[in-house]
Amino acid sequence: MTNLLKTLLLAATLAAAACDRSAPEAEEAAPEAPRNLLYGIDADLYRTQTAEIAPGETLGGILGRQGVTAATVDRLDRAAREEFPLRNIRAGHRYTLFIHEDSLNTPHLDYLAYECNTTDYVVFGFHDDSVSIRRDAKPSTVRRMKKSAVISSSLWGAIMRENLPYALAAELEEIYQWSISFFDIQKGDSFTVVYDERFVDDSVSVGIDRIWGAKFSQGDKHTYAIPFRQGGKIQYWEADGKSLRKQMLKAPLKYSRISSKFSYARLHPVHKVYRPHTGVDFAAPKGTPVHAVADGVVIFKGWGGGGGNTLKIKHANNMQTGYLHLSGFAKGIAQGSRVQQGQLIGYVGSTGTSTGPHLDYRVWKGGKPINPLKIPSEPSEPISEENRALFDYVRDRIVAEIDGEVKPEERITQLDSLTLPAAAGTH
C-alpha cells in the first residue's frame, strides 16, 4: 500500500470518528423549547407591557401610539371582522404588547394580546406589511373539590359567606328545584357538594364543571343528588334511585322571597280586611322571569281584575296553576298553546290590585285551591332494574366521598361508558 493511500485512509477514518463524536454534540446543542410562553408567544424574546383598555379607548388608538400605521390598522380591521371584530374591544379588559427593538434600538410592535375574559384571548400579529389574528384559551387545570356550608339566611348567603363559586348556587337550585323549596329553607339547614372547579394560572377560578354529588340536610332529612346516565342523558337521582325530577317544580321563579303564604284569613294589604288568599306571593323585582312548573296547556291569558295580567295553565292529573300580577307575557304564549316544564311564560309585575312587584302563584286540583308549598308531586321514572347494580356502585362511592374521604383511585371520575367492575358484585 502506498504512502498516499495510507494517508487517505487515515484521513477518512479520522473524519468518520469526528462525525460520530459530533452527532451527540449536535443533539445537545438543539435549541430548547420556550419556557416562558405567554398567550402562546415566547415572551423571553420581547419586552412586554400590560395595561387595561381605558373608557373610550380604541384598539386603533393603542396601535397608533406604538407606531402601527393607519393603513395597517385598517388592514387588521378588515381581516378581523370574521374572527374578532375590533369593535368588540371593551374597557377594563387587559391587553399585553410584545415589542422587539432593532439594531438601532427602535421599538417595533409584533403582537398585541387582548383578554376577552378570564380564559379566552385573541392575539393580533404585525409582520412587515401583513397582519394575523389568532383566538385561543389559556391552559387550565381542574381540581376536585368538596365543600360544606351551614345556612343562616339563604343558599346564596351561605355560598358568599364561605367564598364558594357563585355558580354553585345556581347549579344546586337547578338540581334540587323539584325537591327542595329554597324559599322555605331554615337557619341551620346545610349542604355538602363535590364538584370540579377549573383554574387558570393555577390560582384564578374560572368556573365549575360537573357536580359529582351533593347532600342537602334539613333537620333529620338528607336529600342526596347522585349523577347517573340513563336514557341517554345524565340526571340526578336520590340515594334510593328515585329521580330528583318531579312532575311539578317547587316554584315558578328563582332568586326571590315569600312575602305572603297560603291562608283562608289574610289581612289584605290594600283593602285592610281579612279574606282568603289561596296562593303564595313571591316578592321579586319587576321583570323577573316566571316559568311553567309543569307541562300543560294555557287555558287563560288576559286581564284578571285584581289579579292584573293573569295566566292559567291546565296540567295532567286534573291540576291547574295560576300566575297573577304579571308585568307581561313571554313571546309566543297564547290561549291554547302548549308549554313545557321550565318554559318562560311571563315576567313579575305589579298589575291589578298590588302594593309592589310580586308573583301571586296559585294551584288548584279538581277545581279546589291547594297550598302551592305542599303539593304532592310524583317523581319521574326511577332507575331501571337493568341499571340498578351499576347505579348502586356509583351511589356508594359518591355518598362515601360526600360523607367522608375516599382515595383518588376510588372516586367516580366519568359517567360515560361506565361499567360495573367484576369485583363489585351485585346487590
Short mmCIF file of N, CA and C in Angstrom, two decimals, residues 145-209:
data_model
loop_
_atom_site.label_atom_id
_atom_site.label_comp_id
_atom_site.label_asym_id
_atom_site.label_seq_id
_atom_site.Cartn_x
_atom_site.Cartn_y
_atom_site.Cartn_z
N MET A 145 -63.19 19.26 44.22
CA MET A 145 -63.40 19.99 45.46
C MET A 145 -64.57 19.38 46.23
N LYS A 146 -64.49 19.47 47.58
CA LYS A 146 -65.63 19.13 48.43
C LYS A 146 -65.80 20.24 49.44
N LYS A 147 -66.98 20.85 49.46
CA LYS A 147 -67.24 21.98 50.34
C LYS A 147 -68.57 21.77 51.07
N SER A 148 -68.62 22.29 52.28
CA SER A 148 -69.85 22.23 53.09
C SER A 148 -70.14 23.61 53.65
N ALA A 149 -71.41 23.89 53.90
CA ALA A 149 -71.80 25.17 54.49
C ALA A 149 -73.11 25.00 55.25
N VAL A 150 -73.25 25.80 56.28
CA VAL A 150 -74.49 25.86 57.06
C VAL A 150 -75.22 27.14 56.69
N ILE A 151 -76.51 27.03 56.46
CA ILE A 151 -77.31 28.17 56.01
C ILE A 151 -77.79 28.98 57.21
N SER A 152 -77.58 30.29 57.15
CA SER A 152 -78.09 31.17 58.20
C SER A 152 -79.25 32.01 57.70
N SER A 153 -79.27 32.30 56.40
CA SER A 153 -80.38 33.08 55.84
C SER A 153 -80.85 32.52 54.51
N SER A 154 -79.92 32.24 53.60
CA SER A 154 -80.28 31.75 52.28
C SER A 154 -79.13 30.95 51.71
N LEU A 155 -79.41 30.19 50.65
CA LEU A 155 -78.38 29.41 49.97
C LEU A 155 -77.30 30.34 49.43
N TRP A 156 -77.72 31.43 48.76
CA TRP A 156 -76.76 32.38 48.20
C TRP A 156 -75.91 33.01 49.30
N GLY A 157 -76.54 33.33 50.43
CA GLY A 157 -75.79 33.93 51.53
C GLY A 157 -74.73 33.00 52.07
N ALA A 158 -75.06 31.70 52.18
CA ALA A 158 -74.09 30.73 52.69
C ALA A 158 -72.92 30.57 51.72
N ILE A 159 -73.21 30.57 50.43
CA ILE A 159 -72.15 30.40 49.44
C ILE A 159 -71.24 31.62 49.41
N MET A 160 -71.80 32.82 49.54
CA MET A 160 -70.97 34.02 49.57
C MET A 160 -70.14 34.07 50.85
N ARG A 161 -70.73 33.67 51.97
CA ARG A 161 -70.01 33.72 53.24
C ARG A 161 -68.80 32.79 53.23
N GLU A 162 -68.93 31.63 52.58
CA GLU A 162 -67.85 30.66 52.55
C GLU A 162 -66.92 30.86 51.36
N ASN A 163 -67.14 31.95 50.59
CA ASN A 163 -66.30 32.25 49.42
C ASN A 163 -66.28 31.10 48.41
N LEU A 164 -67.43 30.48 48.21
CA LEU A 164 -67.55 29.42 47.22
C LEU A 164 -67.93 30.03 45.87
N PRO A 165 -67.69 29.31 44.77
CA PRO A 165 -68.08 29.84 43.45
C PRO A 165 -69.58 30.13 43.40
N TYR A 166 -69.93 31.33 42.94
CA TYR A 166 -71.34 31.71 42.88
C TYR A 166 -72.16 30.74 42.03
N ALA A 167 -71.50 30.15 41.02
CA ALA A 167 -72.22 29.23 40.12
C ALA A 167 -72.78 28.03 40.87
N LEU A 168 -72.21 27.72 42.04
CA LEU A 168 -72.72 26.59 42.81
C LEU A 168 -74.17 26.80 43.22
N ALA A 169 -74.53 28.03 43.56
CA ALA A 169 -75.91 28.31 43.98
C ALA A 169 -76.87 27.99 42.85
N ALA A 170 -76.55 28.47 41.65
CA ALA A 170 -77.42 28.21 40.50
C ALA A 170 -77.49 26.71 40.19
N GLU A 171 -76.35 26.03 40.27
CA GLU A 171 -76.32 24.60 39.96
C GLU A 171 -77.14 23.80 40.98
N LEU A 172 -76.99 24.12 42.27
CA LEU A 172 -77.74 23.40 43.29
C LEU A 172 -79.24 23.67 43.17
N GLU A 173 -79.60 24.91 42.86
CA GLU A 173 -81.02 25.21 42.67
C GLU A 173 -81.57 24.48 41.45
N GLU A 174 -80.74 24.33 40.43
CA GLU A 174 -81.17 23.60 39.22
C GLU A 174 -81.38 22.13 39.54
N ILE A 175 -80.46 21.54 40.30
CA ILE A 175 -80.54 20.11 40.63
C ILE A 175 -81.72 19.81 41.54
N TYR A 176 -81.94 20.66 42.55
CA TYR A 176 -82.94 20.39 43.58
C TYR A 176 -84.27 21.12 43.37
N GLN A 177 -84.44 21.75 42.20
CA GLN A 177 -85.62 22.61 42.02
C GLN A 177 -86.94 21.87 42.13
N TRP A 178 -86.96 20.55 41.94
CA TRP A 178 -88.19 19.78 42.07
C TRP A 178 -88.40 19.27 43.49
N SER A 179 -87.35 19.23 44.29
CA SER A 179 -87.40 18.54 45.57
C SER A 179 -87.29 19.43 46.79
N ILE A 180 -86.65 20.58 46.66
CA ILE A 180 -86.44 21.46 47.81
C ILE A 180 -86.94 22.86 47.48
N SER A 181 -87.72 23.43 48.36
CA SER A 181 -88.17 24.80 48.19
C SER A 181 -87.14 25.72 48.83
N PHE A 182 -86.37 26.41 48.03
CA PHE A 182 -85.32 27.28 48.55
C PHE A 182 -85.91 28.57 49.13
N PHE A 183 -87.22 28.75 49.02
CA PHE A 183 -87.88 29.89 49.65
C PHE A 183 -88.28 29.55 51.09
N ASP A 184 -88.18 28.27 51.43
CA ASP A 184 -88.68 27.81 52.73
C ASP A 184 -87.59 27.12 53.54
N ILE A 185 -86.30 27.32 53.17
CA ILE A 185 -85.24 26.70 53.93
C ILE A 185 -85.07 27.43 55.26
N GLN A 186 -84.53 26.73 56.25
CA GLN A 186 -84.45 27.26 57.61
C GLN A 186 -83.00 27.47 58.04
N LYS A 187 -82.82 28.35 58.99
CA LYS A 187 -81.50 28.55 59.59
C LYS A 187 -81.04 27.23 60.20
N GLY A 188 -79.82 26.82 59.88
CA GLY A 188 -79.30 25.55 60.36
C GLY A 188 -79.32 24.46 59.33
N ASP A 189 -80.11 24.62 58.25
CA ASP A 189 -80.02 23.68 57.14
C ASP A 189 -78.60 23.74 56.57
N SER A 190 -78.16 22.68 55.96
CA SER A 190 -76.78 22.64 55.48
C SER A 190 -76.68 21.84 54.19
N PHE A 191 -75.53 21.96 53.53
CA PHE A 191 -75.30 21.18 52.32
C PHE A 191 -73.81 20.85 52.21
N THR A 192 -73.55 19.76 51.53
CA THR A 192 -72.19 19.36 51.14
C THR A 192 -72.24 19.05 49.65
N VAL A 193 -71.24 19.51 48.92
CA VAL A 193 -71.23 19.30 47.47
C VAL A 193 -69.83 18.95 47.01
N VAL A 194 -69.74 17.99 46.11
CA VAL A 194 -68.48 17.59 45.48
C VAL A 194 -68.54 18.00 44.02
N TYR A 195 -67.54 18.75 43.57
CA TYR A 195 -67.59 19.30 42.22
C TYR A 195 -66.19 19.51 41.66
N ASP A 196 -66.11 19.70 40.36
CA ASP A 196 -64.86 20.04 39.69
C ASP A 196 -64.81 21.55 39.50
N GLU A 197 -63.70 22.17 39.90
CA GLU A 197 -63.51 23.60 39.71
C GLU A 197 -62.32 23.81 38.77
N ARG A 198 -62.47 24.70 37.82
CA ARG A 198 -61.44 24.94 36.81
C ARG A 198 -60.65 26.20 37.16
N PHE A 199 -59.33 26.12 37.01
CA PHE A 199 -58.43 27.23 37.33
C PHE A 199 -57.51 27.52 36.15
N VAL A 200 -57.16 28.80 35.98
CA VAL A 200 -56.09 29.20 35.08
C VAL A 200 -55.00 29.84 35.93
N ASP A 201 -53.77 29.74 35.45
CA ASP A 201 -52.61 30.26 36.19
C ASP A 201 -52.53 29.62 37.58
N ASP A 202 -53.11 28.42 37.73
CA ASP A 202 -53.05 27.64 38.97
C ASP A 202 -53.74 28.29 40.16
N SER A 203 -54.33 29.46 39.99
CA SER A 203 -54.91 30.13 41.16
C SER A 203 -56.21 30.87 40.87
N VAL A 204 -56.47 31.22 39.62
CA VAL A 204 -57.66 32.00 39.29
C VAL A 204 -58.80 31.06 38.89
N SER A 205 -59.85 31.04 39.70
CA SER A 205 -61.00 30.20 39.39
C SER A 205 -61.80 30.79 38.24
N VAL A 206 -62.12 29.94 37.27
CA VAL A 206 -62.87 30.41 36.10
C VAL A 206 -64.19 29.67 35.95
N GLY A 207 -64.61 28.98 37.01
CA GLY A 207 -65.92 28.35 36.96
C GLY A 207 -65.87 26.90 37.41
N ILE A 208 -67.03 26.29 37.42
CA ILE A 208 -67.14 24.89 37.84
C ILE A 208 -67.60 24.04 36.66
N ASP A 209 -67.19 22.77 36.72
CA ASP A 209 -67.61 21.82 35.70
C ASP A 209 -68.70 20.93 36.30
#
